[in-house]
Amino acid sequence: MGRILWLLGAGIVLFLVRIVLFKTGLIHMVKKWRRTIVDLFHVYQHYKVPEFNEVQENHLYRKVYTYLNSLSSIEDSDFTNLFTGKKSNEIVLRLDRNQVVGDEFLGARVCWTNGEDENGAKSFVLKIRIADKRRILGPYLQHIHTVADELEQRNTELKKLFINVKNKRWRSIPFNHPCTFDNIAMETDLKNKVKSDLESFLKGKQYYNRLGRVWKRSYLLYGPSGTGKSSFVAAMANFLDYDVYDVDLSKVADDSDLKMLLLQTRGKSVIVIEDLDRLAKSTAVSVSGILNFTDSILTSCAADERIMVFTMTGKENIDPAMLRPGRVDVHIHFPLCDFTAFKTLANSYLGVKEHKLFPQVEGIFQNGASLSPAEIGELMIANRSSPTRALKYVINALQRDGNVRRSFLENGSRRSEDASSEMSGPLCGGGGGGGGGSSPGVKEFRKLYGLLRIKSSRKSESYDAARD
């Protein structure tokens, strides 16, 4: 009888101890002590996987990162980050820096530490028993490759936009820009030429290799602000299903730093440097340094399967040698809006293919007036509930633009500053003619060359591709 009572008492005590351990978190400390004691009886070897291999990205680091964040044991680390997943109600876990996550493979236990040193250099450190090393190291690393590839394959539909920060590093956010070649306002013939050129590029790996050339393509988009250059880049990325790297030159110290930054980009990407003519004058990076990268020996290391895009307002101040084939293959001009582009915008923004005001709009365009697609688009968005009112606002803005041009030419003015005027009046006026006699509430931003533009200049070739 006493033995039974003793066993019952011992069971109650063990039960209470278990409750105390789990309820107070002492079990976590006990496990850590147990691992520490076990470690004293084993010899371990450590393998470091740095984020960068000198200047280029270490692809194994990315695969280990993807693999570790898929493990359920990540929940056991002391500190774990929570992020919103693909769906709004989905929560995903991400390992934080200097945290440890355990894994098991073929009966052997290994540990990974997500490290970061004082200089911000990231790495993963694998801790594995020497007794298990020969048996599992090779198969385990291959297992990581396989699992990471499968996970990345599932996420291929999620494109990313990369932006550069200080210390020559990239940070990314999801890229979900809605612009495509189907909804972009552009001449059909030009659009088809670009799509054909991109399709040829996608299929051209063997062709480029046979020629001994790097598998890349470079574009120059030039024209006034608001003519759709940035939207065109988004349409290219969506068509190719590529990531986008948006280079901020103001955060690049010099030409050498720019090279190091570009060396860290990945394949299947569109690398964009916007406002090249303006930014190069206000940063430590030279235009020649930027364009030389596209045809230098470093290109063979960091430009394969990439599209490089440069944008600028005009080519007048750039040495033509800087824009030669090999550095820039395709030149595309983005002019101010003409009547054809206007009809495309009216169809997209207002759902109008024909309207009684179209002949009046066409006549104003023929007289030399013009606006950027962005300006016309904003007027249509603001008045989308009434297509007639929207068109009247556009007509009023075009007439004002024509008056400014005529006044400028008649007076013989040679002002070099921007000619801009503030328009008054409600964006969505109520009655009384629907805005036909009032001014839209947007600003007309006009450069000198924009004011001097004549209609014949817009009829020139917009697409100039250098043959390989």
Coordinates of C-alpha atoms in Angstrom, one line a residue:
M1 CA 0.0 0.0 0.0
G2 CA 2.8 2.4 0.9
R3 CA 4.6 1.7 -2.5
I4 CA 1.4 2.6 -4.4
L5 CA 1.1 5.8 -2.4
W6 CA 4.8 6.6 -3.2
L7 CA 4.3 6.0 -6.9
L8 CA 1.2 8.1 -6.9
G9 CA 2.9 10.9 -5.1
A10 CA 5.9 10.7 -7.5
G11 CA 3.5 10.8 -10.5
I12 CA 1.8 13.9 -9.1
V13 CA 5.1 15.6 -8.5
L14 CA 6.3 14.8 -12.0
F15 CA 3.0 16.1 -13.4
L16 CA 3.4 19.3 -11.4
V17 CA 7.0 19.7 -12.6
R18 CA 5.9 19.3 -16.2
I19 CA 3.2 21.9 -15.8
V20 CA 5.7 24.3 -14.2
L21 CA 8.3 23.7 -16.9
F22 CA 5.8 24.3 -19.8
K23 CA 3.8 27.0 -18.2
T24 CA 6.8 29.1 -17.1
G25 CA 9.0 28.5 -20.1
L26 CA 11.6 26.7 -18.1
I27 CA 11.4 23.8 -20.6
H28 CA 13.1 26.1 -23.1
M29 CA 16.0 26.7 -20.7
V30 CA 16.2 23.0 -20.0
K31 CA 16.5 22.2 -23.7
K32 CA 19.2 24.8 -24.2
W33 CA 21.2 23.3 -21.2
R34 CA 20.7 19.9 -22.6
R35 CA 22.1 20.9 -26.0
T36 CA 25.0 22.6 -24.3
I37 CA 25.9 19.5 -22.4
V38 CA 25.6 17.3 -25.5
D39 CA 27.8 19.7 -27.4
L40 CA 30.6 19.0 -24.8
F41 CA 30.8 15.4 -26.0
H42 CA 30.9 16.1 -29.7
V43 CA 33.3 17.9 -32.1
Y44 CA 31.7 20.2 -34.6
Q45 CA 32.7 21.8 -37.8
H46 CA 31.3 25.2 -39.1
Y47 CA 30.7 26.3 -42.6
K48 CA 30.0 29.9 -43.4
V49 CA 27.8 31.0 -46.3
P50 CA 28.3 34.7 -46.9
E51 CA 25.7 36.9 -48.7
F52 CA 28.3 38.1 -51.2
N53 CA 31.2 36.4 -52.9
E54 CA 33.5 39.4 -52.9
V55 CA 31.3 41.8 -55.0
Q56 CA 28.8 39.4 -56.5
E57 CA 25.8 37.8 -54.8
N58 CA 26.3 34.3 -53.4
H59 CA 23.4 32.4 -54.9
L60 CA 23.9 29.7 -52.2
Y61 CA 23.0 32.3 -49.6
R62 CA 19.7 33.0 -51.2
K63 CA 18.9 29.3 -51.5
V64 CA 19.7 28.7 -47.8
Y65 CA 17.6 31.7 -46.9
T66 CA 14.7 30.4 -48.8
Y67 CA 15.1 26.9 -47.4
L68 CA 15.5 27.9 -43.7
N69 CA 12.4 30.1 -43.8
S70 CA 10.4 27.1 -45.0
L71 CA 11.3 25.1 -41.9
S72 CA 8.7 24.6 -39.1
S73 CA 11.5 24.8 -36.5
I74 CA 11.9 28.5 -37.3
E75 CA 9.1 28.9 -34.7
D76 CA 11.5 27.7 -32.0
S77 CA 14.0 30.5 -32.5
D78 CA 14.1 33.2 -29.8
F79 CA 13.1 36.0 -32.3
T80 CA 11.1 35.6 -35.5
N81 CA 9.8 38.2 -37.8
L82 CA 6.2 38.1 -39.0
F83 CA 5.1 39.4 -42.4
T84 CA 2.0 39.5 -44.5
G85 CA 2.0 36.7 -47.1
K86 CA 0.6 36.6 -50.7
K87 CA -2.9 36.8 -49.3
S88 CA -4.1 39.5 -47.0
N89 CA -4.9 37.0 -44.2
E90 CA -1.7 35.0 -44.6
I91 CA 1.2 35.4 -42.1
V92 CA 4.7 34.2 -42.9
L93 CA 7.6 33.8 -40.5
R94 CA 11.1 35.0 -41.3
L95 CA 14.3 34.3 -39.4
D96 CA 15.8 37.3 -37.7
R97 CA 19.5 38.1 -37.6
N98 CA 21.8 36.3 -35.0
Q99 CA 19.1 33.6 -34.4
V100 CA 19.6 29.8 -34.5
V101 CA 17.3 27.3 -36.2
G102 CA 17.8 23.6 -36.1
D103 CA 17.2 21.0 -38.8
E104 CA 17.5 17.2 -39.2
F105 CA 18.6 15.2 -42.2
L106 CA 19.2 11.5 -42.5
G107 CA 19.0 11.1 -38.7
A108 CA 21.7 13.8 -38.0
R109 CA 20.9 17.1 -36.4
V110 CA 22.4 20.4 -37.7
C111 CA 22.1 24.0 -36.7
W112 CA 22.1 27.2 -38.7
T113 CA 22.9 30.7 -37.4
N114 CA 21.7 33.8 -39.2
G115 CA 24.7 36.1 -38.6
E116 CA 25.4 39.7 -39.3
D117 CA 28.7 41.4 -38.3
E118 CA 29.3 45.0 -37.2
N119 CA 29.7 46.1 -40.9
G120 CA 26.3 44.8 -41.9
A121 CA 27.7 41.8 -43.8
K122 CA 25.2 38.9 -43.6
S123 CA 26.0 35.2 -43.6
F124 CA 24.6 31.8 -42.5
V125 CA 26.8 29.5 -40.5
L126 CA 26.2 25.7 -40.6
K127 CA 27.1 23.7 -37.5
I128 CA 27.5 20.0 -38.1
R129 CA 29.1 17.2 -36.2
I130 CA 32.3 16.0 -37.7
A131 CA 31.1 12.4 -37.2
D132 CA 28.2 13.2 -39.6
K133 CA 30.0 15.4 -42.0
R134 CA 31.1 12.9 -44.6
R135 CA 27.8 11.1 -44.5
I136 CA 25.4 13.9 -44.9
L137 CA 27.1 17.2 -46.0
G138 CA 26.9 16.7 -49.8
P139 CA 23.4 15.2 -49.9
Y140 CA 22.2 17.8 -47.4
L141 CA 23.4 20.8 -49.5
Q142 CA 21.9 19.1 -52.6
H143 CA 18.6 18.8 -50.6
I144 CA 18.7 22.5 -49.8
H145 CA 19.2 23.3 -53.5
T146 CA 16.2 21.1 -54.5
V147 CA 13.8 22.4 -51.9
A148 CA 14.8 26.1 -52.6
D149 CA 14.4 25.7 -56.3
E150 CA 10.9 24.2 -55.8
L151 CA 9.9 27.1 -53.5
E152 CA 11.3 29.7 -55.9
Q153 CA 9.5 28.1 -58.8
R154 CA 6.2 28.5 -57.0
N155 CA 7.0 32.2 -56.5
T156 CA 8.1 33.0 -60.0
E157 CA 4.9 35.0 -60.6
L158 CA 5.9 37.4 -57.9
K159 CA 8.2 40.0 -59.6
K160 CA 10.3 42.3 -57.4
L161 CA 11.3 46.0 -57.6
F162 CA 14.8 46.5 -56.2
I163 CA 16.1 49.9 -55.0
N164 CA 19.6 50.6 -54.0
V165 CA 20.5 51.9 -50.5
K166 CA 23.8 53.0 -49.1
N167 CA 26.7 50.6 -48.8
K168 CA 26.1 49.2 -52.3
R169 CA 23.1 47.1 -51.3
W170 CA 19.7 46.3 -52.8
R171 CA 16.4 46.2 -51.0
S172 CA 13.3 44.8 -52.7
I173 CA 9.5 45.2 -52.6
P174 CA 6.8 43.3 -54.7
F175 CA 6.5 44.7 -58.2
N176 CA 2.8 44.8 -59.2
H177 CA 2.6 47.7 -61.6
P178 CA -0.6 47.3 -63.8
C179 CA 0.9 48.8 -67.0
T180 CA 1.1 46.4 -69.9
F181 CA 1.6 46.7 -73.7
D182 CA -2.2 46.2 -74.0
N183 CA -3.1 49.3 -72.0
I184 CA -0.2 51.6 -72.7
A185 CA -0.9 54.6 -75.0
M186 CA 1.5 54.0 -77.9
E187 CA 1.4 53.7 -81.6
T188 CA 0.5 50.2 -82.6
D189 CA 3.3 49.8 -85.1
L190 CA 5.9 51.0 -82.5
K191 CA 4.4 48.8 -79.9
N192 CA 4.6 45.7 -82.1
K193 CA 8.3 46.5 -83.0
V194 CA 9.2 46.6 -79.4
K195 CA 7.4 43.4 -78.5
S196 CA 9.0 41.7 -81.5
D197 CA 12.5 42.9 -80.3
L198 CA 11.9 41.7 -76.8
E199 CA 10.6 38.3 -78.0
S200 CA 13.7 37.9 -80.1
F201 CA 15.9 38.7 -77.1
L202 CA 14.1 36.1 -74.9
K203 CA 14.8 33.4 -77.5
G204 CA 18.3 34.6 -78.4
K205 CA 20.6 33.0 -75.8
Q206 CA 22.2 30.5 -78.2
Y207 CA 22.4 33.2 -80.9
Y208 CA 24.3 35.6 -78.7
N209 CA 26.6 32.9 -77.4
R210 CA 27.4 31.9 -81.0
L211 CA 28.3 35.5 -81.8
G212 CA 30.5 35.7 -78.6
R213 CA 28.3 38.5 -77.2
V214 CA 26.8 39.0 -73.8
W215 CA 23.1 38.1 -73.8
K216 CA 21.8 41.6 -73.0
R217 CA 19.8 44.4 -74.7
S218 CA 19.9 48.2 -73.9
Y219 CA 17.3 50.8 -74.6
L220 CA 17.3 54.6 -74.5
L221 CA 13.9 56.2 -73.9
Y222 CA 14.0 60.0 -74.4
G223 CA 11.3 62.7 -74.5
P224 CA 9.6 65.3 -72.3
S225 CA 8.4 64.5 -68.8
G226 CA 5.0 62.8 -68.6
T227 CA 5.2 61.1 -71.9
G228 CA 5.1 57.6 -70.5
K229 CA 8.7 56.4 -70.2
S230 CA 8.4 55.0 -66.7
S231 CA 5.1 53.2 -67.6
F232 CA 6.8 51.8 -70.7
V233 CA 9.5 50.3 -68.4
A234 CA 6.8 48.7 -66.3
A235 CA 5.2 47.3 -69.5
M236 CA 8.5 45.8 -70.6
A237 CA 9.0 44.1 -67.2
N238 CA 5.5 42.7 -67.2
F239 CA 5.9 41.4 -70.8
L240 CA 9.3 39.8 -70.0
D241 CA 8.2 38.7 -66.5
Y242 CA 11.5 40.2 -65.2
D243 CA 12.4 41.9 -61.9
V244 CA 13.2 45.6 -62.0
Y245 CA 16.3 47.3 -60.5
D246 CA 15.8 51.0 -60.2
V247 CA 19.2 52.7 -59.8
D248 CA 19.3 55.8 -57.6
L249 CA 22.5 57.6 -58.7
S250 CA 22.3 60.0 -55.8
K251 CA 23.2 57.1 -53.5
V252 CA 26.2 55.9 -55.6
A253 CA 29.6 57.3 -54.6
D254 CA 31.4 57.0 -57.9
D255 CA 31.8 55.0 -61.1
S256 CA 33.5 52.2 -59.2
D257 CA 30.7 51.9 -56.7
L258 CA 28.2 51.8 -59.6
K259 CA 30.0 48.8 -61.1
M260 CA 30.0 47.0 -57.8
L261 CA 26.3 47.7 -57.4
L262 CA 25.4 46.4 -60.9
L263 CA 27.5 43.3 -60.3
Q264 CA 25.1 42.4 -57.6
T265 CA 22.0 42.3 -59.8
R266 CA 20.5 39.0 -60.9
G267 CA 19.6 37.7 -64.3
K268 CA 16.1 38.0 -65.8
S269 CA 16.0 41.7 -64.8
V270 CA 15.4 45.1 -66.2
I271 CA 18.0 47.6 -64.9
V272 CA 16.7 51.2 -65.0
I273 CA 18.6 54.5 -64.7
E274 CA 16.1 57.3 -65.1
D275 CA 16.8 61.0 -66.0
L276 CA 20.3 60.2 -67.1
D277 CA 21.0 63.6 -68.6
R278 CA 19.9 65.4 -65.4
L279 CA 21.2 63.2 -62.6
A280 CA 24.6 62.7 -64.1
K281 CA 25.2 66.4 -63.7
S282 CA 24.3 66.4 -60.0
T283 CA 26.0 63.2 -58.9
A284 CA 29.5 61.8 -58.6
V285 CA 28.7 59.3 -61.4
S286 CA 29.6 60.2 -64.9
V287 CA 27.5 59.5 -68.0
S288 CA 30.5 57.7 -69.6
G289 CA 30.9 55.6 -66.4
I290 CA 27.3 54.5 -66.7
L291 CA 27.3 53.7 -70.3
N292 CA 30.8 52.2 -70.4
F293 CA 29.5 49.5 -68.1
T294 CA 27.2 48.3 -70.8
D295 CA 30.0 47.3 -73.1
S296 CA 33.0 46.8 -70.7
I297 CA 34.6 43.5 -69.7
L298 CA 32.6 43.5 -66.5
T299 CA 29.4 43.1 -68.6
S300 CA 30.3 39.5 -69.2
C301 CA 30.1 38.9 -65.4
A302 CA 26.9 40.9 -64.6
A303 CA 24.8 41.6 -67.6
D304 CA 23.8 38.2 -69.0
E305 CA 20.1 37.9 -69.6
R306 CA 19.4 41.5 -68.6
I307 CA 17.7 44.5 -70.2
M308 CA 19.2 47.9 -69.4
V309 CA 17.0 51.0 -69.8
F310 CA 18.2 54.6 -69.7
T311 CA 15.7 57.5 -69.8
M312 CA 16.4 61.2 -70.5
T313 CA 14.5 64.3 -71.7
G314 CA 16.7 64.8 -74.8
K315 CA 19.9 63.6 -76.5
E316 CA 21.2 67.1 -77.4
N317 CA 23.6 67.3 -74.4
I318 CA 25.0 63.8 -74.6
D319 CA 28.0 62.9 -76.7
P320 CA 26.7 60.7 -79.6
A321 CA 29.7 58.4 -79.0
M322 CA 28.1 57.6 -75.6
L323 CA 25.0 56.3 -77.3
R324 CA 26.5 54.2 -80.0
P325 CA 25.3 50.6 -80.7
G326 CA 26.8 48.2 -78.2
R327 CA 26.2 50.7 -75.4
V328 CA 22.6 51.6 -76.4
D329 CA 21.0 49.3 -78.9
V330 CA 17.5 50.8 -79.3
H331 CA 16.5 54.5 -79.2
I332 CA 12.8 55.2 -78.6
H333 CA 11.4 58.7 -78.8
F334 CA 8.5 59.6 -76.6
P335 CA 6.9 62.8 -78.0
L336 CA 4.1 64.9 -76.6
C337 CA 0.6 63.6 -77.3
D338 CA -0.8 63.8 -80.8
F339 CA -4.3 63.1 -82.0
T340 CA -3.7 59.3 -82.5
A341 CA -2.4 59.0 -78.9
F342 CA -5.2 61.2 -77.7
K343 CA -7.8 58.8 -79.1
T344 CA -6.1 55.8 -77.4
L345 CA -6.2 57.7 -74.1
A346 CA -9.8 58.6 -74.6
N347 CA -10.7 55.0 -75.2
S348 CA -8.7 53.8 -72.1
Y349 CA -9.7 56.5 -69.6
L350 CA -13.2 57.3 -70.8
G351 CA -14.3 54.3 -72.8
V352 CA -14.9 56.6 -75.8
K353 CA -13.9 55.6 -79.3
E354 CA -15.7 58.4 -81.1
H355 CA -17.2 61.7 -80.0
K356 CA -18.6 64.8 -81.5
L357 CA -15.8 66.8 -80.0
F358 CA -13.0 64.7 -81.7
P359 CA -12.9 66.9 -84.9
Q360 CA -12.3 70.0 -82.7
V361 CA -9.6 68.2 -80.8
E362 CA -7.9 67.1 -84.0
G363 CA -8.0 70.6 -85.4
I364 CA -6.2 71.9 -82.4
F365 CA -3.5 69.3 -82.6
Q366 CA -3.1 70.1 -86.3
N367 CA -2.5 73.8 -85.3
G368 CA 0.6 72.7 -83.3
A369 CA -0.9 72.5 -79.8
S370 CA 0.0 69.5 -77.6
L371 CA 0.1 68.2 -74.1
S372 CA 1.9 65.3 -72.5
P373 CA -0.1 62.0 -72.1
A374 CA 0.2 62.4 -68.3
E375 CA -1.5 65.8 -68.4
I376 CA -4.3 64.6 -70.7
G377 CA -4.7 61.5 -68.6
E378 CA -5.1 63.4 -65.4
L379 CA -7.8 65.6 -66.9
M380 CA -9.7 62.5 -68.0
I381 CA -9.4 60.8 -64.7
A382 CA -10.6 63.8 -62.8
N383 CA -13.7 64.1 -65.1
R384 CA -14.2 60.4 -65.9
S385 CA -17.9 60.6 -64.8
S386 CA -18.6 62.9 -67.8
P387 CA -16.7 62.2 -71.1
T388 CA -18.0 65.4 -72.6
R389 CA -16.8 67.5 -69.7
A390 CA -13.5 65.7 -69.8
L391 CA -13.0 66.4 -73.5
K392 CA -13.9 70.1 -72.9
Y393 CA -11.3 70.4 -70.3
V394 CA -8.7 68.8 -72.6
I395 CA -9.8 71.2 -75.4
N396 CA -9.4 74.2 -73.1
A397 CA -5.9 73.0 -72.0
L398 CA -4.8 72.5 -75.6
Q399 CA -6.1 75.9 -76.6
R400 CA -4.1 77.4 -73.7
D401 CA -1.0 75.5 -74.9
G402 CA -1.6 76.8 -78.4
N403 CA -1.9 80.4 -77.2
V404 CA 1.3 80.1 -75.2
R405 CA 3.1 78.8 -78.3
R406 CA 1.9 81.5 -80.5
S407 CA 2.6 84.2 -78.0
F408 CA 6.1 82.8 -77.5
L409 CA 6.9 82.7 -81.2
E410 CA 5.3 86.2 -81.9
N411 CA 7.3 87.9 -79.2
G412 CA 10.5 86.2 -80.2
S413 CA 11.2 85.4 -76.5
R414 CA 14.4 83.5 -75.7
R415 CA 13.6 82.6 -72.1
S416 CA 15.5 79.6 -70.9
E417 CA 13.4 78.9 -67.8
D418 CA 10.4 76.8 -67.8
A419 CA 7.2 78.5 -69.1
S420 CA 4.5 77.4 -66.7
S421 CA 1.1 78.8 -65.8
E422 CA -1.4 77.9 -63.1
M423 CA -4.9 77.0 -64.3
S424 CA -7.8 77.9 -62.1
G425 CA -11.3 76.5 -61.9
P426 CA -12.8 73.3 -60.5
L427 CA -11.6 69.9 -61.8
C428 CA -15.2 68.6 -61.9
G429 CA -17.4 71.6 -62.5
G430 CA -21.2 71.1 -62.0
G431 CA -23.4 72.8 -64.5
G432 CA -23.2 75.8 -66.8
G433 CA -21.5 74.2 -69.8
G434 CA -19.5 71.5 -68.0
G435 CA -16.2 73.4 -68.0
G436 CA -16.1 74.5 -71.6
G437 CA -15.3 78.1 -70.6
S438 CA -13.2 77.4 -67.4
S439 CA -9.6 76.3 -67.0
P440 CA -8.6 72.9 -65.6
G441 CA -6.9 72.8 -62.2
V442 CA -3.6 71.4 -63.3
K443 CA -0.2 72.9 -64.1
E444 CA 1.3 73.1 -67.6
F445 CA 4.9 72.2 -67.3
R446 CA 6.7 73.3 -70.5
K447 CA 10.4 73.2 -71.3
L448 CA 11.8 75.5 -73.9
Y449 CA 12.2 72.8 -76.5
G450 CA 8.7 71.7 -75.9
L451 CA 7.3 75.1 -76.7
L452 CA 9.3 75.3 -79.8
R453 CA 8.3 71.8 -81.0
I454 CA 6.6 71.9 -84.3
K455 CA 4.3 69.3 -85.7
S456 CA 6.7 67.9 -88.3
S457 CA 9.2 67.0 -85.6
R458 CA 6.7 64.5 -84.1
K459 CA 6.4 62.7 -87.5
S460 CA 10.0 61.6 -87.3
E461 CA 11.0 58.0 -86.5
S462 CA 10.3 57.1 -82.9
Y463 CA 12.1 53.8 -83.0
D464 CA 15.7 53.4 -84.0
A465 CA 17.2 50.0 -83.4
A466 CA 20.9 49.1 -84.2
R467 CA 21.2 45.7 -85.8
D468 CA 23.3 43.1 -84.1

